[in-house]
PDB file of C-alpha atoms and ligand atoms in Angstrom:
ATOM      1  CA  MET A 192       0.000   0.000   0.000  1.00 46.00           C
ATOM      2  CA  THR A 193       1.171   3.446  -0.916  1.00 54.00           C
ATOM      3  CA  ALA A 194       0.156   5.244   2.235  1.00 55.00           C
ATOM      4  CA  GLU A 195       3.720   6.576   2.471  1.00 85.00           C
ATOM      5  CA  VAL A 196       3.575   8.577  -0.774  1.00 94.00           C
ATOM      6  CA  ARG A 197       2.842  12.204   0.058  1.00 96.00           C
ATOM      7  CA  LEU A 198      -0.221  13.133  -1.975  1.00 98.00           C
ATOM      8  CA  GLY A 199      -1.397  16.618  -2.861  1.00 98.00           C
ATOM      9  CA  VAL A 200      -5.002  16.653  -4.043  1.00 98.00           C
ATOM     10  CA  LEU A 201      -6.393  19.398  -6.294  1.00 98.00           C
ATOM     11  CA  ALA A 202     -10.179  19.667  -6.159  1.00 98.00           C
ATOM     12  CA  SER A 203     -13.054  22.065  -6.725  1.00 97.00           C
ATOM     13  CA  GLY A 204     -16.098  19.904  -6.068  1.00 97.00           C
ATOM     14  CA  ARG A 205     -17.787  17.568  -3.629  1.00 97.00           C
ATOM     15  CA  GLY A 206     -14.666  15.635  -2.758  1.00 98.00           C
ATOM     16  CA  SER A 207     -15.831  12.035  -2.879  1.00 98.00           C
ATOM     17  CA  ASN A 208     -12.507  10.978  -4.421  1.00 98.00           C
ATOM     18  CA  LEU A 209     -10.632  12.827  -1.686  1.00 98.00           C
ATOM     19  CA  ARG A 210     -12.810  11.134   0.942  1.00 98.00           C
ATOM     20  CA  ASN A 211     -12.111   7.758  -0.621  1.00 98.00           C
ATOM     21  CA  LEU A 212      -8.335   8.302  -0.519  1.00 98.00           C
ATOM     22  CA  VAL A 213      -8.463   9.484   3.095  1.00 98.00           C
ATOM     23  CA  GLU A 214     -10.645   6.553   4.169  1.00 97.00           C
ATOM     24  CA  ARG A 215      -8.268   4.127   2.474  1.00 97.00           C
ATOM     25  CA  GLY A 216      -5.387   5.503   4.503  1.00 96.00           C
ATOM     26  CA  TYR A 217      -3.501   7.472   1.866  1.00 97.00           C
ATOM     27  CA  GLU A 218      -1.217  10.189   3.151  1.00 97.00           C
ATOM     28  CA  VAL A 219      -2.939  13.314   1.821  1.00 98.00           C
ATOM     29  CA  VAL A 220      -0.656  16.087   3.058  1.00 98.00           C
ATOM     30  CA  ALA A 221      -2.171  18.969   1.097  1.00 98.00           C
ATOM     31  CA  MET A 222      -5.391  19.877  -0.615  1.00 98.00           C
ATOM     32  CA  ALA A 223      -5.362  22.832  -2.998  1.00 98.00           C
ATOM     33  CA  THR A 224      -8.500  24.432  -4.338  1.00 98.00           C
ATOM     34  CA  ASN A 225      -9.709  27.396  -6.359  1.00 96.00           C
ATOM     35  CA  ARG A 226     -13.045  27.159  -4.493  1.00 97.00           C
ATOM     36  CA  PRO A 227     -12.345  27.460  -0.761  1.00 96.00           C
ATOM     37  CA  SER A 228     -15.945  26.655   0.219  1.00 97.00           C
ATOM     38  CA  CYS A 229     -16.269  23.486  -1.873  1.00 98.00           C
ATOM     39  CA  GLY A 230     -17.099  20.146  -0.280  1.00 98.00           C
ATOM     40  CA  ALA A 231     -13.588  18.825  -0.826  1.00 98.00           C
ATOM     41  CA  ALA A 232     -12.074  21.772   1.095  1.00 98.00           C
ATOM     42  CA  ARG A 233     -14.527  21.284   3.981  1.00 98.00           C
ATOM     43  CA  LEU A 234     -13.716  17.596   4.097  1.00 98.00           C
ATOM     44  CA  ALA A 235      -9.981  18.295   4.104  1.00 98.00           C
ATOM     45  CA  ARG A 236     -10.336  20.726   7.025  1.00 98.00           C
ATOM     46  CA  GLU A 237     -12.416  18.183   8.951  1.00 98.00           C
ATOM     47  CA  HIS A 238      -9.567  15.703   8.547  1.00 98.00           C
ATOM     48  CA  GLY A 239      -6.870  18.187   9.537  1.00 98.00           C
ATOM     49  CA  ILE A 240      -5.401  18.280   6.024  1.00 98.00           C
ATOM     50  CA  ALA A 241      -3.702  21.558   5.088  1.00 98.00           C
ATOM     51  CA  VAL A 242      -5.898  23.474   2.638  1.00 98.00           C
ATOM     52  CA  GLY A 243      -4.338  25.870   0.141  1.00 98.00           C
ATOM     53  CA  GLU A 244      -6.769  28.468  -1.196  1.00 97.00           C
ATOM     54  CA  PHE A 245      -5.973  29.626  -4.723  1.00 97.00           C
ATOM     55  CA  SER A 246      -9.020  31.565  -5.892  1.00 95.00           C
ATOM     56  CA  GLN A 247      -8.268  33.174  -9.232  1.00 90.00           C
ATOM     57  CA  ARG A 248      -9.373  36.634  -8.039  1.00 91.00           C
ATOM     58  CA  ARG A 249      -6.423  36.749  -5.636  1.00 92.00           C
ATOM     59  CA  PHE A 250      -3.948  36.457  -8.513  1.00 93.00           C
ATOM     60  CA  GLY A 251      -3.181  38.546 -11.584  1.00 90.00           C
ATOM     61  CA  SER A 252      -2.948  35.633 -13.967  1.00 92.00           C
ATOM     62  CA  LEU A 253      -3.320  31.899 -14.209  1.00 91.00           C
ATOM     63  CA  ALA A 254       0.467  31.555 -14.299  1.00 93.00           C
ATOM     64  CA  GLU A 255       0.818  33.519 -11.038  1.00 95.00           C
ATOM     65  CA  ARG A 256      -1.829  31.426  -9.339  1.00 96.00           C
ATOM     66  CA  ASP A 257      -0.266  28.176 -10.480  1.00 96.00           C
ATOM     67  CA  THR A 258       3.189  29.311  -9.407  1.00 97.00           C
ATOM     68  CA  ALA A 259       1.851  30.028  -5.927  1.00 97.00           C
ATOM     69  CA  MET A 260       0.082  26.664  -5.861  1.00 98.00           C
ATOM     70  CA  ARG A 261       3.230  24.874  -7.053  1.00 98.00           C
ATOM     71  CA  ASP A 262       5.356  26.523  -4.366  1.00 98.00           C
ATOM     72  CA  TRP A 263       2.809  25.720  -1.675  1.00 98.00           C
ATOM     73  CA  LEU A 264       2.627  22.051  -2.721  1.00 98.00           C
ATOM     74  CA  ARG A 265       6.426  21.881  -2.797  1.00 98.00           C
ATOM     75  CA  SER A 266       6.599  23.414   0.673  1.00 98.00           C
ATOM     76  CA  ARG A 267       4.372  20.551   1.854  1.00 98.00           C
ATOM     77  CA  ARG A 268       6.799  18.108   0.169  1.00 97.00           C
ATOM     78  CA  VAL A 269       4.115  16.679  -2.097  1.00 97.00           C
ATOM     79  CA  GLU A 270       5.422  13.767  -4.175  1.00 96.00           C
ATOM     80  CA  LEU A 271       2.352  13.038  -6.298  1.00 97.00           C
ATOM     81  CA  VAL A 272      -0.373  15.477  -7.338  1.00 98.00           C
ATOM     82  CA  VAL A 273      -3.862  14.009  -7.742  1.00 98.00           C
ATOM     83  CA  ASN A 274      -6.281  16.067  -9.747  1.00 97.00           C
ATOM     84  CA  ALA A 275      -9.684  14.931  -8.455  1.00 97.00           C
ATOM     85  CA  GLY A 276     -12.386  17.186  -9.810  1.00 95.00           C
ATOM     86  CA  TYR A 277     -10.220  20.295 -10.200  1.00 96.00           C
ATOM     87  CA  ASP A 278     -12.072  22.495 -12.665  1.00 93.00           C
ATOM     88  CA  ARG A 279      -9.220  24.628 -14.007  1.00 92.00           C
ATOM     89  CA  ILE A 280      -6.616  23.894 -16.655  1.00 92.00           C
ATOM     90  CA  LEU A 281      -3.110  23.714 -15.205  1.00 95.00           C
ATOM     91  CA  SER A 282      -0.426  25.985 -16.658  1.00 95.00           C
ATOM     92  CA  PRO A 283       2.539  24.390 -18.482  1.00 95.00           C
ATOM     93  CA  GLU A 284       4.795  25.687 -15.698  1.00 94.00           C
ATOM     94  CA  PHE A 285       2.801  23.792 -13.099  1.00 97.00           C
ATOM     95  CA  VAL A 286       2.731  20.604 -15.179  1.00 97.00           C
ATOM     96  CA  SER A 287       6.483  20.687 -15.775  1.00 96.00           C
ATOM     97  CA  ALA A 288       7.128  21.207 -12.047  1.00 96.00           C
ATOM     98  CA  PHE A 289       5.798  17.677 -11.357  1.00 97.00           C
ATOM     99  CA  PRO A 290       6.907  15.703 -14.424  1.00 94.00           C
ATOM    100  CA  GLY A 291       5.004  12.417 -14.699  1.00 94.00           C
ATOM    101  CA  ARG A 292       3.649  13.060 -11.211  1.00 96.00           C
ATOM    102  CA  ILE A 293       0.212  14.517 -11.802  1.00 97.00           C
ATOM    103  CA  LEU A 294      -2.772  12.188 -12.132  1.00 98.00           C
ATOM    104  CA  ASN A 295      -6.197  13.185 -13.350  1.00 97.00           C
ATOM    105  CA  ILE A 296      -9.477  11.298 -12.986  1.00 97.00           C
ATOM    106  CA  HIS A 297     -11.984  11.989 -15.722  1.00 97.00           C
ATOM    107  CA  PRO A 298     -15.589  10.704 -15.887  1.00 98.00           C
ATOM    108  CA  SER A 299     -15.524   9.211 -19.395  1.00 98.00           C
ATOM    109  CA  LEU A 300     -13.600   6.702 -21.442  1.00 98.00           C
ATOM    110  CA  LEU A 301     -11.035   9.080 -22.936  1.00 97.00           C
ATOM    111  CA  PRO A 302     -10.492  10.129 -25.645  1.00 97.00           C
ATOM    112  CA  ALA A 303     -14.297  10.311 -25.763  1.00 97.00           C
ATOM    113  CA  PHE A 304     -15.821  13.364 -24.078  1.00 97.00           C
ATOM    114  CA  GLY A 305     -12.585  14.986 -22.965  1.00 94.00           C
ATOM    115  CA  GLY A 306     -11.757  18.642 -22.574  1.00 88.00           C
ATOM    116  CA  ALA A 307     -14.540  19.868 -20.297  1.00 83.00           C
ATOM    117  CA  MET A 308     -16.422  19.199 -17.067  1.00 83.00           C
ATOM    118  CA  ASP A 309     -19.622  17.955 -18.773  1.00 94.00           C
ATOM    119  CA  ALA A 310     -18.468  14.499 -19.876  1.00 96.00           C
ATOM    120  CA  VAL A 311     -21.386  12.708 -18.195  1.00 97.00           C
ATOM    121  CA  GLN A 312     -24.008  14.957 -19.791  1.00 97.00           C
ATOM    122  CA  LYS A 313     -22.314  14.571 -23.185  1.00 97.00           C
ATOM    123  CA  ALA A 314     -22.278  10.780 -22.914  1.00 97.00           C
ATOM    124  CA  LEU A 315     -26.030  10.820 -22.216  1.00 97.00           C
ATOM    125  CA  ALA A 316     -26.711  13.304 -25.014  1.00 97.00           C
ATOM    126  CA  HIS A 317     -24.833  11.111 -27.485  1.00 97.00           C
ATOM    127  CA  GLY A 318     -26.774   8.030 -26.441  1.00 97.00           C
ATOM    128  CA  VAL A 319     -23.674   5.931 -25.796  1.00 98.00           C
ATOM    129  CA  LYS A 320     -24.436   2.583 -24.162  1.00 98.00           C
ATOM    130  CA  ILE A 321     -21.119   2.320 -22.368  1.00 98.00           C
ATOM    131  CA  THR A 322     -19.090   5.047 -20.750  1.00 98.00           C
ATOM    132  CA  GLY A 323     -16.809   5.021 -17.717  1.00 98.00           C
ATOM    133  CA  CYS A 324     -13.807   6.738 -16.228  1.00 98.00           C
ATOM    134  CA  THR A 325     -10.134   7.207 -16.968  1.00 98.00           C
ATOM    135  CA  VAL A 326      -7.067   7.901 -14.868  1.00 98.00           C
ATOM    136  CA  HIS A 327      -4.269   9.447 -16.889  1.00 98.00           C
ATOM    137  CA  LEU A 328      -1.072  11.395 -16.439  1.00 97.00           C
ATOM    138  CA  VAL A 329      -1.479  15.121 -16.920  1.00 97.00           C
ATOM    139  CA  THR A 330       0.379  16.740 -19.792  1.00 96.00           C
ATOM    140  CA  ASP A 331      -0.015  20.181 -21.364  1.00 93.00           C
ATOM    141  CA  GLU A 332      -2.798  18.912 -23.594  1.00 91.00           C
ATOM    142  CA  VAL A 333      -6.047  18.719 -21.617  1.00 89.00           C
ATOM    143  CA  ASP A 334      -7.348  15.174 -20.912  1.00 89.00           C
ATOM    144  CA  ALA A 335      -4.853  13.732 -23.408  1.00 91.00           C
ATOM    145  CA  GLY A 336      -1.943  12.406 -21.316  1.00 95.00           C
ATOM    146  CA  PRO A 337      -0.956   8.731 -21.167  1.00 97.00           C
ATOM    147  CA  ILE A 338      -3.757   6.567 -19.835  1.00 97.00           C
ATOM    148  CA  LEU A 339      -3.013   4.462 -16.756  1.00 97.00           C
ATOM    149  CA  LEU A 340      -6.382   2.809 -16.070  1.00 98.00           C
ATOM    150  CA  GLN A 341      -9.941   2.839 -17.324  1.00 98.00           C
ATOM    151  CA  ALA A 342     -13.188   1.258 -16.169  1.00 98.00           C
ATOM    152  CA  ALA A 343     -16.295   0.781 -18.284  1.00 98.00           C
ATOM    153  CA  VAL A 344     -19.773   1.530 -16.944  1.00 98.00           C
ATOM    154  CA  PRO A 345     -23.101   0.711 -18.662  1.00 98.00           C
ATOM    155  CA  VAL A 346     -25.546   3.509 -19.413  1.00 98.00           C
ATOM    156  CA  GLU A 347     -29.062   2.471 -18.387  1.00 97.00           C
ATOM    157  CA  PRO A 348     -32.113   3.681 -20.351  1.00 96.00           C
ATOM    158  CA  GLN A 349     -33.535   5.636 -17.397  1.00 96.00           C
ATOM    159  CA  ASP A 350     -30.268   7.280 -16.393  1.00 98.00           C
ATOM    160  CA  SER A 351     -30.113  10.942 -15.432  1.00 97.00           C
ATOM    161  CA  PRO A 352     -26.740  12.709 -15.244  1.00 97.00           C
ATOM    162  CA  GLU A 353     -26.866  12.108 -11.473  1.00 97.00           C
ATOM    163  CA  THR A 354     -27.537   8.349 -11.581  1.00 98.00           C
ATOM    164  CA  LEU A 355     -24.961   7.792 -14.302  1.00 98.00           C
ATOM    165  CA  HIS A 356     -22.352   9.899 -12.513  1.00 98.00           C
ATOM    166  CA  ALA A 357     -22.952   7.958  -9.286  1.00 98.00           C
ATOM    167  CA  ARG A 358     -22.326   4.662 -11.141  1.00 98.00           C
ATOM    168  CA  ILE A 359     -19.160   6.102 -12.709  1.00 98.00           C
ATOM    169  CA  GLN A 360     -17.935   7.374  -9.357  1.00 98.00           C
ATOM    170  CA  ARG A 361     -18.103   3.906  -7.812  1.00 98.00           C
ATOM    171  CA  GLU A 362     -15.520   2.908 -10.421  1.00 98.00           C
ATOM    172  CA  GLU A 363     -13.516   6.110  -9.912  1.00 98.00           C
ATOM    173  CA  HIS A 364     -13.166   5.199  -6.263  1.00 98.00           C
ATOM    174  CA  ARG A 365     -11.732   1.843  -7.286  1.00 98.00           C
ATOM    175  CA  ILE A 366      -9.337   2.844 -10.094  1.00 98.00           C
ATOM    176  CA  LEU A 367      -7.872   6.072  -8.712  1.00 98.00           C
ATOM    177  CA  PRO A 368      -6.205   4.265  -5.775  1.00 98.00           C
ATOM    178  CA  GLU A 369      -5.160   1.480  -8.158  1.00 97.00           C
ATOM    179  CA  ALA A 370      -3.522   4.019 -10.452  1.00 97.00           C
ATOM    180  CA  ILE A 371      -1.653   5.565  -7.528  1.00 97.00           C
ATOM    181  CA  GLU A 372      -0.329   2.113  -6.646  1.00 95.00           C
ATOM    182  CA  LEU A 373       0.646   1.477 -10.248  1.00 94.00           C
ATOM    183  CA  LEU A 374       2.526   4.727 -10.537  1.00 92.00           C
ATOM    184  CA  ALA A 375       4.288   4.198  -7.224  1.00 90.00           C
ATOM    185  CA  GLN A 376       5.422   0.736  -8.343  1.00 86.00           C
ATOM    186  CA  LYS A 377       6.711   2.124 -11.645  1.00 81.00           C
ATOM    187  CA  SER A 378       8.476   5.076 -10.004  1.00 76.00           C
ATOM    188  CA  PRO A 379      10.013   3.864  -6.757  1.00 67.00           C
ATOM    189  CA  SER A 380      11.442   7.365  -6.317  1.00 69.00           C
ATOM    190  CA  LEU A 381       7.925   8.477  -5.359  1.00 70.00           C
ATOM    191  CA  ARG A 382       8.596   6.766  -2.055  1.00 55.00           C
ATOM    192  CA  GLN A 383      11.232   8.968  -0.563  1.00 49.00           C
TER     193      GLN A 383
HETATM  194  C1  GRF B 664     -15.255  13.194 -10.767  1.00 92.22           C
HETATM  195  O1  GRF B 664     -16.330  12.642 -11.468  1.00 92.22           O
HETATM  196  C2  GRF B 664     -14.035  13.306 -11.631  1.00 92.22           C
HETATM  197  O2  GRF B 664     -13.971  12.321 -12.607  1.00 92.22           O
HETATM  198  C3  GRF B 664     -14.218  14.658 -12.260  1.00 92.22           C
HETATM  199  O3  GRF B 664     -14.776  15.455 -11.260  1.00 92.22           O
HETATM  200  C4  GRF B 664     -15.518  14.633 -10.361  1.00 92.22           C
HETATM  201  C5  GRF B 664     -15.040  14.919  -8.968  1.00 92.22           C
HETATM  202  O4  GRF B 664     -15.861  14.264  -8.033  1.00 92.22           O
HETATM  203  N1  GRF B 664     -12.980  15.157 -12.792  1.00 92.22           N
HETATM  204  P1  GRF B 664     -15.604  14.379  -6.480  1.00 92.22           P
HETATM  205  O5  GRF B 664     -15.542  15.861  -6.154  1.00 92.22           O
HETATM  206  O6  GRF B 664     -14.332  13.676  -6.172  1.00 92.22           O
HETATM  207  O7  GRF B 664     -16.788  13.711  -5.865  1.00 92.22           O
END
């Protein structure tokens, strides 16, 4: 188990993936958000995890915000960044600061329905019968980095975005920890 890898989670939403990592005993040492009142930030505070608040309005540009976020994560000695529902694109400077060490979880089978936060709605609108989730490494191109794991999920005729997302999230909660393990096995230097 990779509990000893120091994880930094980036999130803007409810935080069910963060909760899952915490409950499974992962060492989440930092949680950075652009939405300080989001569910993930509340959850982090409840668990005594350091929360970094990086609302865009506090910074002149995206690059400035990401530089501050990078420095804060480094100061917490984060070894692996986990993008779990973070709704902003990361600057190239941020991505290159953690080469091969940023994971993203996306609620579709990439490359289908990449590039935005409405992948579940798009899958329903297209009438696909199977969708799912993907964990991939983050590169400068949004939702296009090397894929580590995917899980397929059936779309049921009566699905709403909420019911389909809930089914996808059950798989997210399984494959995100698996991907962390996989990456840690491939890069022993993550365990410092
Ligand atoms: C997940 O569905 C993830 O795939 C997407 O954002 C959602 C975050 O969910 N990128 P949660 O906040 O972890 O519950």
